[in-house]
Short mmCIF file of C-alpha atoms in Angstrom, two decimals:
data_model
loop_
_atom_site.label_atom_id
_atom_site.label_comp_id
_atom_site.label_asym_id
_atom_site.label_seq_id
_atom_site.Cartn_x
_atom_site.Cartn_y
_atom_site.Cartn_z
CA UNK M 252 -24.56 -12.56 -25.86
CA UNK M 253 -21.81 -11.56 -27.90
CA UNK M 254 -17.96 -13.05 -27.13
CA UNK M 255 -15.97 -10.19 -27.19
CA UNK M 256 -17.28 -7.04 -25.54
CA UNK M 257 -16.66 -4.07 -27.47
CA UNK M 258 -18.94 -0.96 -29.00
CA UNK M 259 -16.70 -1.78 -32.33
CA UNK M 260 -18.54 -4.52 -34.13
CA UNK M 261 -17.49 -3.26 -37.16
CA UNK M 262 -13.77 -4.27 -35.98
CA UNK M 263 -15.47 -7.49 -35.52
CA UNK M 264 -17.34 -8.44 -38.43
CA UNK M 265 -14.37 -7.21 -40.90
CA UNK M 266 -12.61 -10.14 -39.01
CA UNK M 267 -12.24 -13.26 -40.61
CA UNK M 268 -12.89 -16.73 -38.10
CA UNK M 269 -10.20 -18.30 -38.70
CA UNK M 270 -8.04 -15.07 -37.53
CA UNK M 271 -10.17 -15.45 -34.05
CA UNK M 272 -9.00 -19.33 -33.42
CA UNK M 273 -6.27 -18.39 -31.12
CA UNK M 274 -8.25 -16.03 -29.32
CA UNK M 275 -11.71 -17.85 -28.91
CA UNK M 276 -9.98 -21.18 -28.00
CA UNK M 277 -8.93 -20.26 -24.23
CA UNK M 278 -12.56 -18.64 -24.24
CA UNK M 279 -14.24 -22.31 -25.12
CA UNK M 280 -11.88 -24.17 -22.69
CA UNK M 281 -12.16 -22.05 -19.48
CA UNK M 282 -15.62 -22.59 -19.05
CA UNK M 283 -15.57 -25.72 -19.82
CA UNK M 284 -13.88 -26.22 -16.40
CA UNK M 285 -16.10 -27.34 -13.71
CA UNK M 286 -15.89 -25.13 -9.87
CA UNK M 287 -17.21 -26.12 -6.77
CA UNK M 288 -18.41 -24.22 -3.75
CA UNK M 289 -15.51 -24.86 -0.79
CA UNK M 290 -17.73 -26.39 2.13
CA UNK M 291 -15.07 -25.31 4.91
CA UNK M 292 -14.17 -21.87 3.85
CA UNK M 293 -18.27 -21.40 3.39
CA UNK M 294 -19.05 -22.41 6.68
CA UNK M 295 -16.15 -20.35 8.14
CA UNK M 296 -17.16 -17.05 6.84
CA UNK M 297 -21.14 -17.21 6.62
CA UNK M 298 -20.02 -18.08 10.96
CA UNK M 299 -18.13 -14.97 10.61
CA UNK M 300 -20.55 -13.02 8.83
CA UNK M 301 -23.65 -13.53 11.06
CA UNK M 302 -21.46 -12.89 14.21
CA UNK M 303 -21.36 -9.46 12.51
CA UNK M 304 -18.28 -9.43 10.18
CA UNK M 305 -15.49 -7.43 10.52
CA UNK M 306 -13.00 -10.23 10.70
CA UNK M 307 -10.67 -11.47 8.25
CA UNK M 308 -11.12 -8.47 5.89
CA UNK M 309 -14.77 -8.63 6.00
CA UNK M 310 -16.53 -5.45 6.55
CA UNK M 311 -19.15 -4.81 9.36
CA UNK M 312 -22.58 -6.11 8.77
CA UNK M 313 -24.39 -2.80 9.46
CA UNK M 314 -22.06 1.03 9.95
CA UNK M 315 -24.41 3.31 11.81
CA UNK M 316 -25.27 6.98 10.18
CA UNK M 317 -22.97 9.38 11.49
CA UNK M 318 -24.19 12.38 9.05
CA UNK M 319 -23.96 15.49 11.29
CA UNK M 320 -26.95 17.92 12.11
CA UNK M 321 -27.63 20.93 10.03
CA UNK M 322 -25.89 24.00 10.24
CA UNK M 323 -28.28 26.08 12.94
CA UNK M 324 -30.07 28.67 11.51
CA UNK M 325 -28.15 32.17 10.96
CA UNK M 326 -24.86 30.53 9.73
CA UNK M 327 -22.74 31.61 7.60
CA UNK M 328 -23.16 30.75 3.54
CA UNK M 329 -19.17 29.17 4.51
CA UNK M 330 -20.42 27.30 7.55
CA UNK M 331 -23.03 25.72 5.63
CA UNK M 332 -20.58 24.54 2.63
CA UNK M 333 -18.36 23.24 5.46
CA UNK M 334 -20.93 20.85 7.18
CA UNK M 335 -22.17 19.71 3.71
CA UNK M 336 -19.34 18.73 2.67
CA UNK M 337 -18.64 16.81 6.34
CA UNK M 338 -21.93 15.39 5.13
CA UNK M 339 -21.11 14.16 1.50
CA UNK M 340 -17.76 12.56 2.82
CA UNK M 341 -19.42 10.28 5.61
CA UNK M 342 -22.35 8.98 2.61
CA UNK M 343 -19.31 8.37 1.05
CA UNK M 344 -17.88 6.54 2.95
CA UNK M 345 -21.53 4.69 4.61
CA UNK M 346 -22.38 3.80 0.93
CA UNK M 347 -18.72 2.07 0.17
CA UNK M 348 -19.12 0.28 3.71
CA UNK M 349 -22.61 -0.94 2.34
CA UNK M 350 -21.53 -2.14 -1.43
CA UNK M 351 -18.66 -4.20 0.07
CA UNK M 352 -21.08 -5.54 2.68
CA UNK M 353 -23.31 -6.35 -0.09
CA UNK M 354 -21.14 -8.01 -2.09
CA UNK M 355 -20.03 -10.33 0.95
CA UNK M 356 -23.72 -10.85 1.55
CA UNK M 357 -24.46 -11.47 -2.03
CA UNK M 358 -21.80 -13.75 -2.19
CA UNK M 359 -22.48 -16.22 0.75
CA UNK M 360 -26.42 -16.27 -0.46
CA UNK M 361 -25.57 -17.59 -4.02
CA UNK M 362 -23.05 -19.74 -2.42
CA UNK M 363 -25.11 -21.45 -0.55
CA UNK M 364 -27.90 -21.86 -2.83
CA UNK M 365 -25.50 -23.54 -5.10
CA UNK M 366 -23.54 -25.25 -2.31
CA UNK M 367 -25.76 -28.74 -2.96
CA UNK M 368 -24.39 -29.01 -6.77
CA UNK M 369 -21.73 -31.23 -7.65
CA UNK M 370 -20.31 -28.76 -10.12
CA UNK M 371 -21.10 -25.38 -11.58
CA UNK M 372 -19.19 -22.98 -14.40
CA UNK M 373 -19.12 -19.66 -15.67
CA UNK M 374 -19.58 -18.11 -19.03
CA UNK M 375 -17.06 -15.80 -19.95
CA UNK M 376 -16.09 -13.14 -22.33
CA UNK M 377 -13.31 -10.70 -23.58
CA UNK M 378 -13.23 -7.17 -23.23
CA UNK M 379 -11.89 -5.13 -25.79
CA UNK M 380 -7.96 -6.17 -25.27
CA UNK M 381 -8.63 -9.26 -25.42
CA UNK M 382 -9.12 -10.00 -21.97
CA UNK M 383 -11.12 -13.08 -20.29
CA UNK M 384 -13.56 -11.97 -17.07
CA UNK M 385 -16.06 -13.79 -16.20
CA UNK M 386 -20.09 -12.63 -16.86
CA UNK M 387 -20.87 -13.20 -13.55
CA UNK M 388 -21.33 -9.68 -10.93
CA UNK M 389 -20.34 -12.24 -7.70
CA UNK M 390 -18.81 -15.17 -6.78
CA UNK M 391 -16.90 -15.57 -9.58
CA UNK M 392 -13.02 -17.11 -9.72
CA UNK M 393 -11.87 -13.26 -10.74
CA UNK M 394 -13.80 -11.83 -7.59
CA UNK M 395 -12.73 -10.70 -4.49
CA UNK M 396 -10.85 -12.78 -1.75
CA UNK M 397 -13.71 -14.02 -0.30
CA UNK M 398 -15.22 -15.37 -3.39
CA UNK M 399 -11.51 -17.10 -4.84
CA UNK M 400 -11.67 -18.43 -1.42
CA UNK M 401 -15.37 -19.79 -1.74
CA UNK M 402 -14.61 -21.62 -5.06
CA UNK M 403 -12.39 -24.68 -5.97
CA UNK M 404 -12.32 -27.00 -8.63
CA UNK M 405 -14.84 -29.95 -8.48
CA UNK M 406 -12.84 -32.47 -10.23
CA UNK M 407 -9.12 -32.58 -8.11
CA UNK M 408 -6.17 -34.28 -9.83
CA UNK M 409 -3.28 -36.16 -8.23
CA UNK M 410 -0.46 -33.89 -7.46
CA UNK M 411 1.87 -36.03 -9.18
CA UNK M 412 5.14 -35.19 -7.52
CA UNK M 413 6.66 -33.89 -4.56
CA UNK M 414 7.62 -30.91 -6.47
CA UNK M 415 3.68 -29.88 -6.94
CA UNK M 416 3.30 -30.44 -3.45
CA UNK M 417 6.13 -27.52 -2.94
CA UNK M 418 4.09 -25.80 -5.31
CA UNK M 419 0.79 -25.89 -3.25
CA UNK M 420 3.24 -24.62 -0.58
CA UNK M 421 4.41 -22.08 -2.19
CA UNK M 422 0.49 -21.04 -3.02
CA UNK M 423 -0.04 -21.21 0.48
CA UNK M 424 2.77 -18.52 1.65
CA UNK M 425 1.75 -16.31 -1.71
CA UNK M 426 -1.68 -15.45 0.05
CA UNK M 427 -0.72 -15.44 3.43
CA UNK M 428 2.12 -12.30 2.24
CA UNK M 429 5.04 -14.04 1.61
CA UNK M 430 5.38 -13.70 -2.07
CA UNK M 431 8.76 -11.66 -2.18
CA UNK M 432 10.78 -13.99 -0.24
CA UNK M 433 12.74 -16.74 -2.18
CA UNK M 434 11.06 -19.65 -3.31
CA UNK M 435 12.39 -22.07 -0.71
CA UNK M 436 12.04 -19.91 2.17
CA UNK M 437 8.19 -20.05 1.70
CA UNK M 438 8.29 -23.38 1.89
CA UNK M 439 10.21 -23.10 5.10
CA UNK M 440 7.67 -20.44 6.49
CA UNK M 441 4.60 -22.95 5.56
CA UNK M 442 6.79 -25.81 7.35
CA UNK M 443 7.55 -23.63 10.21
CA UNK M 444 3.90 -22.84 10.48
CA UNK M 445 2.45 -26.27 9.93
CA UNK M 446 0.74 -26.32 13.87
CA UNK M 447 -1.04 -23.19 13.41
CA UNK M 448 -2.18 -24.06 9.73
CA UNK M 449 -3.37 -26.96 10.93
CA UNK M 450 -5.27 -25.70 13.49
CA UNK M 451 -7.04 -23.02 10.76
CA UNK M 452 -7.74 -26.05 8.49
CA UNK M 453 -9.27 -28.53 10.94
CA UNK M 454 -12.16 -26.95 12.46
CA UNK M 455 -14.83 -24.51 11.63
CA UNK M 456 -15.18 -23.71 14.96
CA UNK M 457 -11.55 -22.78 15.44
CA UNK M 458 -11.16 -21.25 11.99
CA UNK M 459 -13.80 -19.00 12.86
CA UNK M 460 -12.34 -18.64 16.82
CA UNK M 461 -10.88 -15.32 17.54
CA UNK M 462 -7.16 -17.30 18.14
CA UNK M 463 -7.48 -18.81 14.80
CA UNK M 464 -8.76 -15.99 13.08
CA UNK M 465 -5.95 -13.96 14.60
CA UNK M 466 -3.46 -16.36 12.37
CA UNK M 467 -5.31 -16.51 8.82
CA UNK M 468 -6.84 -13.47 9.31
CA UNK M 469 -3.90 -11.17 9.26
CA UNK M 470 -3.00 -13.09 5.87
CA UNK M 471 -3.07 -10.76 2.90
CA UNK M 472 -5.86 -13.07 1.08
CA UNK M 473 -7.41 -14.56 4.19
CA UNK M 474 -9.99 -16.27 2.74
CA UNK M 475 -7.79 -18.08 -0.02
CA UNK M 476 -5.40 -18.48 2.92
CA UNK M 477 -8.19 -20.18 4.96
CA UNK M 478 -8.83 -22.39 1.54
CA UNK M 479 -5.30 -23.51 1.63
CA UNK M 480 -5.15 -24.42 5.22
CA UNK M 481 -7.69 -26.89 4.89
CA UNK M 482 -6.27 -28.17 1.50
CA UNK M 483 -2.65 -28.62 3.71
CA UNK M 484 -3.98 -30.18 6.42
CA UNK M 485 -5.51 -32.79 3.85
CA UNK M 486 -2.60 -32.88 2.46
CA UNK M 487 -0.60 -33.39 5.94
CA UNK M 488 -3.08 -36.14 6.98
CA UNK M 489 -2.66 -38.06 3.59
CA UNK M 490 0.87 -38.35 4.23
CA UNK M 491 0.42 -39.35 7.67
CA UNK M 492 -1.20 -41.94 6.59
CA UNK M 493 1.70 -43.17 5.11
CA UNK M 494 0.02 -42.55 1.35
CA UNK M 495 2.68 -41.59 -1.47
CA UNK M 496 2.61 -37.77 -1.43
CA UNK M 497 1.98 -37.49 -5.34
CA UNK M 498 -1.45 -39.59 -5.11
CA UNK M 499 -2.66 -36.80 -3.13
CA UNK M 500 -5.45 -35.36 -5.05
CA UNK M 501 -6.11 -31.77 -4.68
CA UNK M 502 -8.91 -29.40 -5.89
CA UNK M 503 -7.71 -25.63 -4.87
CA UNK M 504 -6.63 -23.61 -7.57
CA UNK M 505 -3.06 -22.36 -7.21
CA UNK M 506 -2.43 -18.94 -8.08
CA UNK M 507 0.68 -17.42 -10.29
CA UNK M 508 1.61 -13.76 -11.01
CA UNK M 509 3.37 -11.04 -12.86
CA UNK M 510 5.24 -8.39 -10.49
CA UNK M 511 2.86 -5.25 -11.58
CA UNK M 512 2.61 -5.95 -15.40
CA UNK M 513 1.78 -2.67 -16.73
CA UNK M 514 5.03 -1.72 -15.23
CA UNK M 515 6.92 -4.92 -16.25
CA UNK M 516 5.93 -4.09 -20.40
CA UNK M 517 6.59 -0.52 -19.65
CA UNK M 518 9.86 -1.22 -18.18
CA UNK M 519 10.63 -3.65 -20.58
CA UNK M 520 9.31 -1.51 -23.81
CA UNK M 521 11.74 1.62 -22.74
CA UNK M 522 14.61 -0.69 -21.51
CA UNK M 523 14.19 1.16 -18.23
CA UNK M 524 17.07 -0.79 -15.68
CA UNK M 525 15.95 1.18 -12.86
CA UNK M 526 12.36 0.17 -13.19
CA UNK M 527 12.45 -2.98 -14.41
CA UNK M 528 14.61 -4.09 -11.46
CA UNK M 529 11.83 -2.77 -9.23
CA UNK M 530 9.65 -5.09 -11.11
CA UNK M 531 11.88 -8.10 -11.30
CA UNK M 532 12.80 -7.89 -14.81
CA UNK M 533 16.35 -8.26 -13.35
CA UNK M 534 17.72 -10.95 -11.60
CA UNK M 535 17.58 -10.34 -7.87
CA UNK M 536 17.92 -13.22 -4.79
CA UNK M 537 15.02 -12.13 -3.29
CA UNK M 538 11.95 -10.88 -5.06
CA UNK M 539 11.61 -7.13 -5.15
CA UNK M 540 8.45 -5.43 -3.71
CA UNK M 541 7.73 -2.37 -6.13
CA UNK M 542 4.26 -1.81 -3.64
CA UNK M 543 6.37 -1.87 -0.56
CA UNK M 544 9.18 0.57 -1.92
CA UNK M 545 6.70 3.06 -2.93
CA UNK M 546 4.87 2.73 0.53
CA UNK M 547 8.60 3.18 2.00
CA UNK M 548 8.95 6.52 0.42
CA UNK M 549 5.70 7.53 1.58
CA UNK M 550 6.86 6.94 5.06
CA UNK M 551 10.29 9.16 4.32
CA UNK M 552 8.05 12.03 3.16
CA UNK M 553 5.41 11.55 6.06
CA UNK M 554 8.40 12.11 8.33
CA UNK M 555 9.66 15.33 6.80
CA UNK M 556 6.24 16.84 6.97
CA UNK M 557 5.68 15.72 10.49
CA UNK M 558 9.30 17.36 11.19
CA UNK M 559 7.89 20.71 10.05
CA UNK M 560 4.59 20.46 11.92
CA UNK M 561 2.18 18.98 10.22
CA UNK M 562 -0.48 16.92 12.47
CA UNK M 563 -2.15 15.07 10.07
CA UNK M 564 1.20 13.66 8.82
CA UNK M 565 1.80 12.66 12.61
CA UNK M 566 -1.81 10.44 12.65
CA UNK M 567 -0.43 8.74 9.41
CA UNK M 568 2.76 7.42 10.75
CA UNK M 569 0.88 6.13 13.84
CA UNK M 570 -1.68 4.49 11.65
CA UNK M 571 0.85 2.68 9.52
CA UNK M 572 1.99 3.19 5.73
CA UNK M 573 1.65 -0.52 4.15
CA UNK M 574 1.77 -1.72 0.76
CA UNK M 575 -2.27 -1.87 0.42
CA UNK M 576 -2.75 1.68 0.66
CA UNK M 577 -0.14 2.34 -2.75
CA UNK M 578 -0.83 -1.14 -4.60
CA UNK M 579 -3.64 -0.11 -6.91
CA UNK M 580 -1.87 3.53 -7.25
CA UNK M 581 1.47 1.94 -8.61
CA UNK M 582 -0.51 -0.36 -10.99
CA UNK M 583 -2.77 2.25 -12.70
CA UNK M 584 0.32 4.30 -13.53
CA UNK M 585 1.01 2.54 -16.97
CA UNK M 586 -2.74 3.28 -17.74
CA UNK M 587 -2.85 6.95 -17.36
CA UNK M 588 -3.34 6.92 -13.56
CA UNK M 589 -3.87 10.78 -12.87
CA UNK M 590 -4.17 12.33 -9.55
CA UNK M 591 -7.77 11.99 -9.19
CA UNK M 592 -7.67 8.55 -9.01
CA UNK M 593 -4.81 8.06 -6.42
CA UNK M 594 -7.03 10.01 -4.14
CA UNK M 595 -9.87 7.68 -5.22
CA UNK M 596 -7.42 4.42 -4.69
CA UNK M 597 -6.01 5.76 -1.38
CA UNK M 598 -9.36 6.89 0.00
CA UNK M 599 -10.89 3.31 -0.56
CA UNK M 600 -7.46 1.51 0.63
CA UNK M 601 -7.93 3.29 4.05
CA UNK M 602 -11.52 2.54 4.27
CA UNK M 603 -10.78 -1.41 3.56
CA UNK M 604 -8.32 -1.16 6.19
CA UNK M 605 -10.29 0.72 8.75
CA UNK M 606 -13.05 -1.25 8.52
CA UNK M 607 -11.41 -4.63 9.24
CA UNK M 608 -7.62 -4.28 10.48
CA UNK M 609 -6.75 -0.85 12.44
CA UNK M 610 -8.89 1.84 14.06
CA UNK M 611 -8.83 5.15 12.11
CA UNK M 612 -6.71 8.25 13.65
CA UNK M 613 -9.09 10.24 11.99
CA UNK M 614 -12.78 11.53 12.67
CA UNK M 615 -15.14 10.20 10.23
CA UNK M 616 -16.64 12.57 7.84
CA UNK M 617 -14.39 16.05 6.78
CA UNK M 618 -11.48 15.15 9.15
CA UNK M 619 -10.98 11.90 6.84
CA UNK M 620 -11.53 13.01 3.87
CA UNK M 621 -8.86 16.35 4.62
CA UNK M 622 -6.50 13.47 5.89
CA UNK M 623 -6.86 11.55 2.88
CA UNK M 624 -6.79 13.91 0.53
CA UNK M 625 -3.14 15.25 2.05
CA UNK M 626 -1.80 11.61 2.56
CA UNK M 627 -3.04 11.37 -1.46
CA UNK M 628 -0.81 14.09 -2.16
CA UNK M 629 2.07 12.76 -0.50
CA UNK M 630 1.51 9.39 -2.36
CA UNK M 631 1.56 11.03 -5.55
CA UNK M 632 4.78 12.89 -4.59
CA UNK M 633 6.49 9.52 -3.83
CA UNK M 634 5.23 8.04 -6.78
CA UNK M 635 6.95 10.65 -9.04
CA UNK M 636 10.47 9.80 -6.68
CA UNK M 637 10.30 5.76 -7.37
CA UNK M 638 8.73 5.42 -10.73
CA UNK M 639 10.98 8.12 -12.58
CA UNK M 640 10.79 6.60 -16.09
CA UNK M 641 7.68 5.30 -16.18
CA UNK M 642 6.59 8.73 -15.18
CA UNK M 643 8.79 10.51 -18.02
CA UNK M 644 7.38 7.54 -20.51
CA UNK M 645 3.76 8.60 -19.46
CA UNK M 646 4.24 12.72 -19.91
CA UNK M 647 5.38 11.75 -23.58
#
């Protein structure tokens, strides 16, 4: 298959190879580099999964049909429009319950059947901007939690230092949530926590416990949270043991990232202060949380429209604005995000946290989707109140 995905192969073939040896290099050395399925965090989620899900971020196994019945005969052209479109918003949301559920399922299968081999890689490729993904549809190191969580290197390497091992503690507190506090207060918080990521890391049985799962569960990345406890616990052992820290050899890939990049070059491109502080181009002692700030305003606005009446706004504020449920909104806005598709990434946010974290204040099917569509609104409105020059960048 070709290396770079594009429709434009005439772009392609006009270029000359040796203008493609930067690019193509990081495309032959990535897969080069041998994974390996993670036996603990396998065993702790297919024990999850067959006890029905719904744990950890998981979805439910099965969501019954709740389509509701036909409109009775003699109603009204406007009654009938009403219940089907009760009707289209629970298949909806049924058929994004059963792709995620898929996916999960999916995921554990091919895990398993490769589980036995010492070592297995992907091909990759680049997308048009030059991008590197992975040609895999599941279980791949760019996939969801659950699949980063699955996979780890299968040769480890000696951390070296004591500063990797703050590093690896650092990783730790990144997925569990704690990625805008300073540097050495997420080591603290992984030092603090040592007992109960030890007891996550140990045991399969307790991992998968409803005590432990109450601890890695609520992480923000559970899965790669669950990878990490086991990796620390190795890591706490070794030590123990009265072993040199740096001989410690580990296998889990540690995770670094931009604060919302799109963001960060628009910010950066316009000279925009005001944004580019919300994205850490500016120095700051403690990280700033561009997600979480949005997701504040949200909460401001949710209050004025409750003041005035508004009901729906009231089952909002009771369910809880987090920074989930404005994440993907904030990041698309550097790519042309319109309206439609804050309603699209708000809608889904609210499913992936109904389905695993909160119960919903909302009836399933037109009550939902109203809800949605109004908290949508109000998201879009706070949007335009944070992000005021990357919005005035994006009209031009």
């Amino acid at each position: 298959s070709p290396s770079v995905k594009t429709y434009d192969r005439d772009d392609l073939r006009s270029r000359k190879a040796d203008q493609l040896t930067d690019v193509l290099s990081p495309l032959n050395t990535i897969p080069e580099t041998p994974c390996h399925v993670n036996p603990f965090v396998y065993r702790v989620a297919k024990k999850l999964w067959e006890a029905n899900g719904h744990k950890a971020g998981l979805p439910p196994r099965s969501i019954p049909d709740a389509v509701p019945p036909r409109a009775p005969e003699g109603s009204t052209p406007e009654q009938i429009k009403e219940r089907n479109k009760a009707a289209r918003a629970i298949y909806i949301e049924t058929a994004q319950h059963r792709s995620r559920a898929w996916r999960v399922e999916r995921s554990l299968h091919l895990a398993g059947d490769v589980a036995h081999c010492e070592a297995i890689w992907f091909p990759y490729q680049l997308d048009f901007r030059g991008r590197l993904y992975p040609m895999v549809p599941v279980l791949s190191p760019q996939g969801t939690d659950l699949e980063k969580g699955l996979l780890h290197f299968s040769e480890g390497k000696p951390l070296g230092t004591e500063e990797a091992a703050c590093w690896l503690a650092i990783h730790g507190a990144n997925s569990y949530g704690k990625d805008k506090l300073p540097l050495q207060e997420r080591i603290d918080w992984v030092q603090q926590n040592e007992a109960h990521i030890r007891a996550a890391g140990e045991s399969v049985s307790d991992a998968a416990a409803d005590g432990s799962v109450d601890f890695w569960g609520a992480a923000d990345k559970p899965f790669q949270f669950l990878a990490f406890c086991a990796e620390w616990a190795e890591y706490l052992k070794h030590c123990e043991a009265g072993k040199d820290a740096g001989e410690f050899v580990s296998r889990l890939p540690v995770s670094l990232d931009g604060t919302c990049n799109g963001l960060q070059h628009l910010s950066a491109m316009t000279r925009d202060e005001v944004g580019g502080a919300f994205v850490n181009l500016v120095n700051h002692d403690k990280p700033a949380d561009i997600y979480a700030r949005v997701a504040e305003r949200v909460v401001d606005r949710l209050h004025e429209k409750a003041a005035i009446g508004e009901p729906w706004a009231k089952g909002w504020l009771d369910f809880g604005i987090c920074r989930k449920m404005t994440k993907r909104v904030v990041m698309v806005v550097p790519y042309g995000g319109t309206m439609k598709s804050t309603r699209d990434y708000v809608r889904q946010a609210v499913n992936d946290l109904t389905s695993s974290v909160r119960p919903c204040p909302f009836e399933r099917g037109r009550a939902l989707l109203d809800a949605s569509t109004q908290l949508s609104n109000v998201v879009w409105e706070a949007l335009a109140d944070v992000l005021v020059g990357a919005r005035r960048t994006m009209r031009w």
